[in-house]
């Protein structure tokens, strides 16, 4: 199969090379011809001669000599390579070849002299310009007789040699779009290998306290690039290491890329890792320092190093001299921490491309070259020989900090990082617990430590499930002690907060008074009014009716409803008005500006259906038209009012700043919830300078600003049928004529519906193939979403961070109509896969109360009380009782007070009592009334059965509400109905067969309980009698 050569790329690049040569700047001005000769040497990885071949042709051509003259180009190569080069030598009919010198191809002779060909090339050099000097790459020296005889020929001719490595490197340094995409891919692969393999491996080594040599760990990284799962979908044959990975720790550090990993064991202190991956001949580089239990001084120095890198990125722009950027960073270090100037690395990076390190474009104080847009650099900066004052052993006393990234130079903005691997302390610090400290830390365990990112949370969770009963008792006692402290703090804090808020009473809004006409002149002068007929004025939304012979205007807002009926020869039109005492709607109440005035409740008009002689029309036509038009105007008015109500309290958002850069992070083929229109539509989400923009296929736009996002949650597709990016907003935004505080973008992963008509074998080839395809689809989507998130976090400098729910800590519950999996994140409790979504911010939670916690019940309810007591409490029903202990453990670790009880409480009344008289509430002990010790056992069953009825038999009010507005599932009216008295229902408290059998077996073993069991069975048969309350011994705490 013939190898294709990208002709367009060759013509573009050869024109650029000749264009720079003709400018005659620097060394280009001193040469009459350029000679590039490449021999065979397996040991040479990077050479300018092979780099220019790859740049021009996409391949390395061994044993090939290229001579670039003023008016012609000559290639001397073997027959196969000459056939390959014919693709660019034949320029007939190719427009791109204009301005490119013609190519002469010479085939290399089999004997080693090649004198005739050499003579032709020397003749061409002599004819180019003055024919005295040739530009060469002086560092490139290939072995072999063929190369030696060519070099001897040039020397024999007395041609002067000039090294043009620097100017050619500068020509190749500005990357085209195609080259940039390859380098971005290389950077992405490097990031993936570091994050998914190296970092995880170091975490395993530290967790298991393994002894691993640096050299062995470096070898394992080299082997990892053979596995496709670390390569982001790239073909392993196109991927290679730029250099062997460099891993250093234990006081022996050399912050260069020419060193190799030594054979010492990895020390758990500052661990530096440098690795670079080459993809399709283009390089990338990444440097990170992982720190195990770093002391505060080390953390401070590391944070400063991050700031220095930020400064460097700001300085690296198009048109800036390299030396100026270096000196600006040096001045910053002198100004902020002058003692670290001597410790800073001598250079801060270098240009990179086909060659890993471009020696002529190093970031140091002497380099006078200017940066250009499109250049890609590897920046690497660190502090060496730092002293750890807390270190006791030799390997602990000295440490180094080293970070580096692959970056792209922009026109006016700061340079863009192409390796978006997080590098804040919380991402690179590994914090271990000593056995001595564990007891102390268990009490004040912070949520972030329990829910810390990475594998350690899972390890911690596993440890907590493998404890003996004695240890579990100790943990329970500690939990209680911690909860007691939280209770005291909670009451004091709440009392202080409520005292400050006193006096800020809510002003109840009076119902808007709609005036039809401000003066008589606005009254219409229509014929119908003069004829004492009903007239509808659409402009002022008013119905003018004859009352005792006087035309009287009524605004459409005063009309409750209208009805029309035909009885015999007459048509009746009945109009009902809003009056004090009639229902105005759930949220409005009976609020009138003048409730003591006299109101008209209803008016009925009658008109004949018979046409009298001389009448132009039937009299009842007026009533029929009035009925139709009033309905229309009423509908229009109500729609407008609803829209205005939605807009009330909407905070005006900043405008989205559009970034016209094509490389913006973007996700395509997503759906938005809630829907913009009735039918769901696909679209794409793009991250801009200060926010996201979702654009549907229809052209609808929804903007979400970064500063308005309270929680950004990424729900992976593990165990779910959809993959979700969910945004819980600080202030509601308007779209689709509704206000929304929760917006999510999702895509489906596989079939949500299953074809039950399929009667196929489980190992059917089609089914196995479909499963494999779904697995691949899941992996692909997960990678795309993670890549998007990493880019967004880099773009926002990690001001916006996505939280991932901890599935291991999740529990089942029903916050709305259906049961779903509720999962904690580092700062919230969420379920984003079901709609409506459930998001509770932990910082806003005052306390959590568990209701109906009884020994014989399978489920209990969770009530979340907020610090803002005017906010309605959140209820999660039907939580399985086996989740009680894990939930308590989680809440305790988050420093959230919890209580439990057997009764269901009327929270509407409780919260109203607290808000009305906070001082009285806290004088009586505050929230201590929820503690189990202060509860009586009476009326437990009544309240429990009352809750059961309400849970499983939604009232008519609730059904009506669901029809009216699915988003507003629960309001105060519904909540009140939850606590209405109902007859004792024991459906859930009744035991199933397994429990009854277990009870019978226990009864046989323990004869002393026989009588008690018999009486219990009798009581279960007689359903009208409630069972006895559980004894103290059986109640769970």
PDB file of C-alpha atoms in Angstrom, residues 686-836:
ATOM      1  CA  UNK A 686     -20.179  25.412  25.736  1.00  0.00           C
ATOM      2  CA  UNK A 687     -18.052  27.029  28.451  1.00  0.00           C
ATOM      3  CA  UNK A 688     -17.232  30.696  27.870  1.00  0.00           C
ATOM      4  CA  UNK A 689     -15.292  33.326  29.843  1.00  0.00           C
ATOM      5  CA  UNK A 690     -17.775  33.742  32.704  1.00  0.00           C
ATOM      6  CA  UNK A 691     -20.441  31.086  32.184  1.00  0.00           C
ATOM      7  CA  UNK A 692     -22.013  28.253  30.206  1.00  0.00           C
ATOM      8  CA  UNK A 693     -24.313  28.592  27.214  1.00  0.00           C
ATOM      9  CA  UNK A 694     -26.695  25.837  26.149  1.00  0.00           C
ATOM     10  CA  UNK A 695     -27.838  26.170  22.540  1.00  0.00           C
ATOM     11  CA  UNK A 696     -30.647  23.890  21.361  1.00  0.00           C
ATOM     12  CA  UNK A 697     -30.973  22.623  17.793  1.00  0.00           C
ATOM     13  CA  UNK A 698     -33.887  25.048  17.419  1.00  0.00           C
ATOM     14  CA  UNK A 699     -31.651  27.968  18.421  1.00  0.00           C
ATOM     15  CA  UNK A 700     -32.947  28.522  21.995  1.00  0.00           C
ATOM     16  CA  UNK A 701     -30.248  29.758  24.366  1.00  0.00           C
ATOM     17  CA  UNK A 702     -29.882  29.268  28.138  1.00  0.00           C
ATOM     18  CA  UNK A 703     -27.012  31.028  29.927  1.00  0.00           C
ATOM     19  CA  UNK A 704     -25.701  29.946  33.347  1.00  0.00           C
ATOM     20  CA  UNK A 705     -23.004  32.152  34.898  1.00  0.00           C
ATOM     21  CA  UNK A 706     -20.235  30.641  37.002  1.00  0.00           C
ATOM     22  CA  UNK A 707     -20.836  33.121  39.846  1.00  0.00           C
ATOM     23  CA  UNK A 708     -24.501  32.064  40.077  1.00  0.00           C
ATOM     24  CA  UNK A 709     -23.720  28.351  40.562  1.00  0.00           C
ATOM     25  CA  UNK A 710     -24.105  27.127  44.132  1.00  0.00           C
ATOM     26  CA  UNK A 711     -23.407  23.451  43.427  1.00  0.00           C
ATOM     27  CA  UNK A 712     -22.080  21.892  40.228  1.00  0.00           C
ATOM     28  CA  UNK A 713     -22.673  18.141  40.408  1.00  0.00           C
ATOM     29  CA  UNK A 714     -21.326  15.545  37.990  1.00  0.00           C
ATOM     30  CA  UNK A 715     -23.307  12.295  38.195  1.00  0.00           C
ATOM     31  CA  UNK A 716     -21.378   9.548  36.339  1.00  0.00           C
ATOM     32  CA  UNK A 717     -23.275   6.786  34.565  1.00  0.00           C
ATOM     33  CA  UNK A 718     -22.106   4.029  36.955  1.00  0.00           C
ATOM     34  CA  UNK A 719     -25.290   2.176  37.861  1.00  0.00           C
ATOM     35  CA  UNK A 720     -27.434   4.859  36.184  1.00  0.00           C
ATOM     36  CA  UNK A 721     -29.162   5.095  32.813  1.00  0.00           C
ATOM     37  CA  UNK A 722     -28.161   8.732  32.288  1.00  0.00           C
ATOM     38  CA  UNK A 723     -24.990  10.781  32.772  1.00  0.00           C
ATOM     39  CA  UNK A 724     -25.675  14.238  34.206  1.00  0.00           C
ATOM     40  CA  UNK A 725     -24.135  17.674  34.748  1.00  0.00           C
ATOM     41  CA  UNK A 726     -26.385  19.377  37.301  1.00  0.00           C
ATOM     42  CA  UNK A 727     -26.267  23.033  38.350  1.00  0.00           C
ATOM     43  CA  UNK A 728     -28.017  24.162  41.536  1.00  0.00           C
ATOM     44  CA  UNK A 729     -28.178  27.959  41.316  1.00  0.00           C
ATOM     45  CA  UNK A 730     -27.930  30.704  43.940  1.00  0.00           C
ATOM     46  CA  UNK A 731     -30.567  32.816  42.182  1.00  0.00           C
ATOM     47  CA  UNK A 732     -33.295  31.520  39.864  1.00  0.00           C
ATOM     48  CA  UNK A 733     -33.075  32.140  36.126  1.00  0.00           C
ATOM     49  CA  UNK A 734     -35.926  32.464  33.631  1.00  0.00           C
ATOM     50  CA  UNK A 735     -36.406  30.292  30.565  1.00  0.00           C
ATOM     51  CA  UNK A 736     -39.432  28.638  29.034  1.00  0.00           C
ATOM     52  CA  UNK A 737     -41.570  31.302  30.821  1.00  0.00           C
ATOM     53  CA  UNK A 738     -40.723  29.727  34.192  1.00  0.00           C
ATOM     54  CA  UNK A 739     -38.131  30.400  36.883  1.00  0.00           C
ATOM     55  CA  UNK A 740     -35.697  27.621  37.719  1.00  0.00           C
ATOM     56  CA  UNK A 741     -33.052  27.113  40.406  1.00  0.00           C
ATOM     57  CA  UNK A 742     -32.029  23.674  39.114  1.00  0.00           C
ATOM     58  CA  UNK A 743     -30.811  23.111  35.561  1.00  0.00           C
ATOM     59  CA  UNK A 744     -29.193  19.955  34.275  1.00  0.00           C
ATOM     60  CA  UNK A 745     -27.736  18.647  31.054  1.00  0.00           C
ATOM     61  CA  UNK A 746     -27.822  14.923  30.443  1.00  0.00           C
ATOM     62  CA  UNK A 747     -27.593  12.214  27.868  1.00  0.00           C
ATOM     63  CA  UNK A 748     -28.906   8.666  27.938  1.00  0.00           C
ATOM     64  CA  UNK A 749     -26.504   5.744  28.188  1.00  0.00           C
ATOM     65  CA  UNK A 750     -28.143   2.730  26.581  1.00  0.00           C
ATOM     66  CA  UNK A 751     -31.753   1.631  26.393  1.00  0.00           C
ATOM     67  CA  UNK A 752     -34.058   2.916  29.118  1.00  0.00           C
ATOM     68  CA  UNK A 753     -36.839   0.616  27.828  1.00  0.00           C
ATOM     69  CA  UNK A 754     -36.430  -3.126  27.278  1.00  0.00           C
ATOM     70  CA  UNK A 755     -38.191  -5.117  24.564  1.00  0.00           C
ATOM     71  CA  UNK A 756     -39.961  -7.908  26.484  1.00  0.00           C
ATOM     72  CA  UNK A 757     -40.995  -9.506  23.177  1.00  0.00           C
ATOM     73  CA  UNK A 758     -37.455 -10.782  22.665  1.00  0.00           C
ATOM     74  CA  UNK A 759     -37.198 -14.499  23.473  1.00  0.00           C
ATOM     75  CA  UNK A 760     -33.506 -14.995  22.931  1.00  0.00           C
ATOM     76  CA  UNK A 761     -30.843 -16.965  24.709  1.00  0.00           C
ATOM     77  CA  UNK A 762     -28.878 -15.002  27.279  1.00  0.00           C
ATOM     78  CA  UNK A 763     -25.623 -15.748  25.449  1.00  0.00           C
ATOM     79  CA  UNK A 764     -27.037 -14.686  22.110  1.00  0.00           C
ATOM     80  CA  UNK A 765     -24.328 -13.050  19.995  1.00  0.00           C
ATOM     81  CA  UNK A 766     -26.410  -9.923  19.342  1.00  0.00           C
ATOM     82  CA  UNK A 767     -27.062  -9.414  23.060  1.00  0.00           C
ATOM     83  CA  UNK A 768     -23.391  -9.830  23.956  1.00  0.00           C
ATOM     84  CA  UNK A 769     -22.437  -7.395  21.208  1.00  0.00           C
ATOM     85  CA  UNK A 770     -25.048  -4.879  22.439  1.00  0.00           C
ATOM     86  CA  UNK A 771     -23.693  -5.164  26.008  1.00  0.00           C
ATOM     87  CA  UNK A 772     -20.149  -4.630  24.775  1.00  0.00           C
ATOM     88  CA  UNK A 773     -21.245  -1.588  22.768  1.00  0.00           C
ATOM     89  CA  UNK A 774     -23.042  -0.153  25.811  1.00  0.00           C
ATOM     90  CA  UNK A 775     -19.921  -0.647  27.970  1.00  0.00           C
ATOM     91  CA  UNK A 776     -17.821   1.160  25.381  1.00  0.00           C
ATOM     92  CA  UNK A 777     -20.432   3.929  25.077  1.00  0.00           C
ATOM     93  CA  UNK A 778     -20.433   4.414  28.860  1.00  0.00           C
ATOM     94  CA  UNK A 779     -16.644   4.623  28.952  1.00  0.00           C
ATOM     95  CA  UNK A 780     -16.574   7.048  26.029  1.00  0.00           C
ATOM     96  CA  UNK A 781     -19.230   9.345  27.558  1.00  0.00           C
ATOM     97  CA  UNK A 782     -17.573   9.284  30.969  1.00  0.00           C
ATOM     98  CA  UNK A 783     -14.234  10.268  29.427  1.00  0.00           C
ATOM     99  CA  UNK A 784     -15.851  13.084  27.403  1.00  0.00           C
ATOM    100  CA  UNK A 785     -17.654  14.506  30.451  1.00  0.00           C
ATOM    101  CA  UNK A 786     -14.547  14.238  32.678  1.00  0.00           C
ATOM    102  CA  UNK A 787     -12.445  15.926  30.015  1.00  0.00           C
ATOM    103  CA  UNK A 788     -15.025  18.741  29.778  1.00  0.00           C
ATOM    104  CA  UNK A 789     -15.071  19.172  33.576  1.00  0.00           C
ATOM    105  CA  UNK A 790     -11.265  19.294  33.825  1.00  0.00           C
ATOM    106  CA  UNK A 791     -11.084  21.924  31.077  1.00  0.00           C
ATOM    107  CA  UNK A 792     -13.817  24.029  32.746  1.00  0.00           C
ATOM    108  CA  UNK A 793     -12.080  23.834  36.130  1.00  0.00           C
ATOM    109  CA  UNK A 794      -8.821  24.911  34.473  1.00  0.00           C
ATOM    110  CA  UNK A 795     -10.612  27.720  32.614  1.00  0.00           C
ATOM    111  CA  UNK A 796     -12.153  29.045  35.856  1.00  0.00           C
ATOM    112  CA  UNK A 797      -8.872  28.520  37.774  1.00  0.00           C
ATOM    113  CA  UNK A 798     -10.781  25.974  39.903  1.00  0.00           C
ATOM    114  CA  UNK A 799     -13.176  28.610  41.252  1.00  0.00           C
ATOM    115  CA  UNK A 800     -15.928  26.358  39.901  1.00  0.00           C
ATOM    116  CA  UNK A 801     -15.456  22.796  41.118  1.00  0.00           C
ATOM    117  CA  UNK A 802     -17.677  19.875  40.206  1.00  0.00           C
ATOM    118  CA  UNK A 803     -18.768  17.591  43.028  1.00  0.00           C
ATOM    119  CA  UNK A 804     -19.147  13.864  42.390  1.00  0.00           C
ATOM    120  CA  UNK A 805     -21.719  12.038  44.583  1.00  0.00           C
ATOM    121  CA  UNK A 806     -20.333   9.277  46.828  1.00  0.00           C
ATOM    122  CA  UNK A 807     -22.389   6.276  45.792  1.00  0.00           C
ATOM    123  CA  UNK A 808     -21.036   4.130  48.660  1.00  0.00           C
ATOM    124  CA  UNK A 809     -22.598   6.520  51.189  1.00  0.00           C
ATOM    125  CA  UNK A 810     -25.951   6.750  49.352  1.00  0.00           C
ATOM    126  CA  UNK A 811     -29.295   5.609  50.796  1.00  0.00           C
ATOM    127  CA  UNK A 812     -32.808   5.079  49.429  1.00  0.00           C
ATOM    128  CA  UNK A 813     -35.560   7.575  50.276  1.00  0.00           C
ATOM    129  CA  UNK A 814     -38.618   9.352  48.870  1.00  0.00           C
ATOM    130  CA  UNK A 815     -38.210  13.149  49.021  1.00  0.00           C
ATOM    131  CA  UNK A 816     -41.046  13.525  46.482  1.00  0.00           C
ATOM    132  CA  UNK A 817     -43.427  10.962  45.031  1.00  0.00           C
ATOM    133  CA  UNK A 818     -41.017   8.135  44.203  1.00  0.00           C
ATOM    134  CA  UNK A 819     -38.114   6.408  45.927  1.00  0.00           C
ATOM    135  CA  UNK A 820     -34.649   7.286  44.659  1.00  0.00           C
ATOM    136  CA  UNK A 821     -31.006   6.979  45.683  1.00  0.00           C
ATOM    137  CA  UNK A 822     -29.888  10.022  47.700  1.00  0.00           C
ATOM    138  CA  UNK A 823     -26.122  10.484  47.647  1.00  0.00           C
ATOM    139  CA  UNK A 824     -23.889  12.834  49.656  1.00  0.00           C
ATOM    140  CA  UNK A 825     -21.258  15.004  47.983  1.00  0.00           C
ATOM    141  CA  UNK A 826     -18.581  16.990  49.825  1.00  0.00           C
ATOM    142  CA  UNK A 827     -21.021  19.862  50.524  1.00  0.00           C
ATOM    143  CA  UNK A 828     -24.558  18.618  49.783  1.00  0.00           C
ATOM    144  CA  UNK A 829     -27.027  15.732  49.657  1.00  0.00           C
ATOM    145  CA  UNK A 830     -28.358  15.146  46.153  1.00  0.00           C
ATOM    146  CA  UNK A 831     -30.350  13.078  43.746  1.00  0.00           C
ATOM    147  CA  UNK A 832     -30.065  14.435  40.205  1.00  0.00           C
ATOM    148  CA  UNK A 833     -31.105  11.440  38.105  1.00  0.00           C
ATOM    149  CA  UNK A 834     -34.832  11.672  38.949  1.00  0.00           C
ATOM    150  CA  UNK A 835     -36.916  14.773  38.210  1.00  0.00           C
ATOM    151  CA  UNK A 836     -37.607  16.991  40.107  1.00  0.00           C
TER     152      UNK A 836
END
